[in-house]
C-alpha atoms as a printed R data frame, in Angstrom:
   type eleno elety resid chain resno      x      y       z
1  ATOM     1    CA   MET     A     1 47.118 59.122 108.873
2  ATOM     2    CA   THR     A     2 49.879 56.684 108.026
3  ATOM     3    CA   LEU     A     3 53.369 56.787 109.446
4  ATOM     4    CA   THR     A     4 54.918 57.568 106.069
5  ATOM     5    CA   SER     A     5 52.570 60.445 105.341
6  ATOM     6    CA   LYS     A     6 52.756 61.950 108.829
7  ATOM     7    CA   PHE     A     7 56.558 61.694 109.107
8  ATOM     8    CA   LYS     A     8 57.449 62.017 105.415
9  ATOM     9    CA   LYS     A     9 60.507 64.218 105.990
10 ATOM    10    CA   ASP     A    10 61.826 61.913 108.738
11 ATOM    11    CA   ILE     A    11 61.531 58.553 106.953
12 ATOM    12    CA   GLY     A    12 65.306 58.201 106.566
13 ATOM    13    CA   ILE     A    13 65.998 58.550 110.264
14 ATOM    14    CA   LEU     A    14 63.052 56.295 111.110
15 ATOM    15    CA   ARG     A    15 64.387 53.597 108.770
16 ATOM    16    CA   ALA     A    16 67.815 53.903 110.409
17 ATOM    17    CA   ALA     A    17 66.210 53.454 113.834
18 ATOM    18    CA   ALA     A    18 64.160 50.480 112.624
19 ATOM    19    CA   ASN     A    19 67.342 48.901 111.215
20 ATOM    20    CA   LYS     A    20 69.108 49.518 114.538
21 ATOM    21    CA   GLU     A    21 71.683 51.780 112.881
22 ATOM    22    CA   ILE     A    22 70.922 54.580 115.338
23 ATOM    23    CA   PHE     A    23 69.139 55.038 118.651
24 ATOM    24    CA   LEU     A    24 66.272 57.376 117.878
25 ATOM    25    CA   ASP     A    25 65.838 58.433 121.493
26 ATOM    26    CA   LEU     A    26 69.460 59.665 121.556
27 ATOM    27    CA   LYS     A    27 69.789 60.920 117.974
28 ATOM    28    CA   ASP     A    28 66.511 62.874 117.854
29 ATOM    29    CA   PRO     A    29 64.650 62.915 121.196
30 ATOM    30    CA   LYS     A    30 61.924 65.256 119.887
31 ATOM    31    CA   LEU     A    31 61.128 62.927 117.005
32 ATOM    32    CA   TYR     A    32 61.156 59.934 119.363
33 ATOM    33    CA   LYS     A    33 58.624 61.687 121.575
34 ATOM    34    CA   LYS     A    34 56.384 62.333 118.552
35 ATOM    35    CA   ILE     A    35 56.690 58.700 117.451
36 ATOM    36    CA   LYS     A    36 55.806 57.497 120.950
37 ATOM    37    CA   ARG     A    37 52.718 59.698 120.845
38 ATOM    38    CA   TYR     A    38 51.866 58.342 117.371
39 ATOM    39    CA   TYR     A    39 51.878 54.766 118.716
40 ATOM    40    CA   GLN     A    40 50.203 55.518 122.060
41 ATOM    41    CA   ASP     A    41 47.053 53.604 121.121
42 ATOM    42    CA   GLU     A    42 48.992 50.523 119.977
43 ATOM    43    CA   ILE     A    43 51.505 50.177 122.805
44 ATOM    44    CA   ASP     A    44 51.005 49.818 126.538
45 ATOM    45    CA   TYR     A    45 53.957 51.821 127.759
46 ATOM    46    CA   ASN     A    46 55.624 50.801 130.996
47 ATOM    47    CA   PRO     A    47 56.677 53.898 132.960
48 ATOM    48    CA   ASP     A    48 59.338 51.848 134.778
49 ATOM    49    CA   ASP     A    49 61.028 50.346 131.709
50 ATOM    50    CA   PRO     A    50 62.140 52.854 129.048
51 ATOM    51    CA   GLU     A    51 64.228 50.191 127.269
52 ATOM    52    CA   LEU     A    52 61.167 47.993 126.774
53 ATOM    53    CA   ASN     A    53 59.186 51.003 125.553
54 ATOM    54    CA   TYR     A    54 61.919 51.831 123.050
55 ATOM    55    CA   SER     A    55 61.997 48.235 121.789
56 ATOM    56    CA   LEU     A    56 58.241 48.249 121.303
57 ATOM    57    CA   VAL     A    57 58.359 51.535 119.390
58 ATOM    58    CA   VAL     A    58 61.154 50.282 117.136
59 ATOM    59    CA   GLU     A    59 59.255 47.068 116.444
60 ATOM    60    CA   CYS     A    60 56.174 49.079 115.423
61 ATOM    61    CA   LEU     A    61 58.361 51.236 113.199
62 ATOM    62    CA   ARG     A    62 59.896 48.163 111.598
63 ATOM    63    CA   GLN     A    63 56.476 46.671 110.865
64 ATOM    64    CA   ASP     A    64 55.005 49.891 109.473
65 ATOM    65    CA   LEU     A    65 58.022 50.609 107.297
66 ATOM    66    CA   ALA     A    66 58.090 47.023 105.990
67 ATOM    67    CA   GLU     A    67 54.503 47.414 104.785
68 ATOM    68    CA   VAL     A    68 55.458 50.308 102.483
69 ATOM    69    CA   ALA     A    69 58.742 48.865 101.255
């Protein structure tokens, strides 16, 4: 399932996070948790560095959203 089909109703907020207009983890923590779970197979999360994890998630978002633009 693609990002855009799975999170169809949240695309606007995901685009804002990918464009660094908002911080997804602060604006919508539940959605951020779902997105982290969505990318769990692509990202090796570091339990000691939440900032790095967030950057990796946003980079994945940016790449996935650029593919459908």
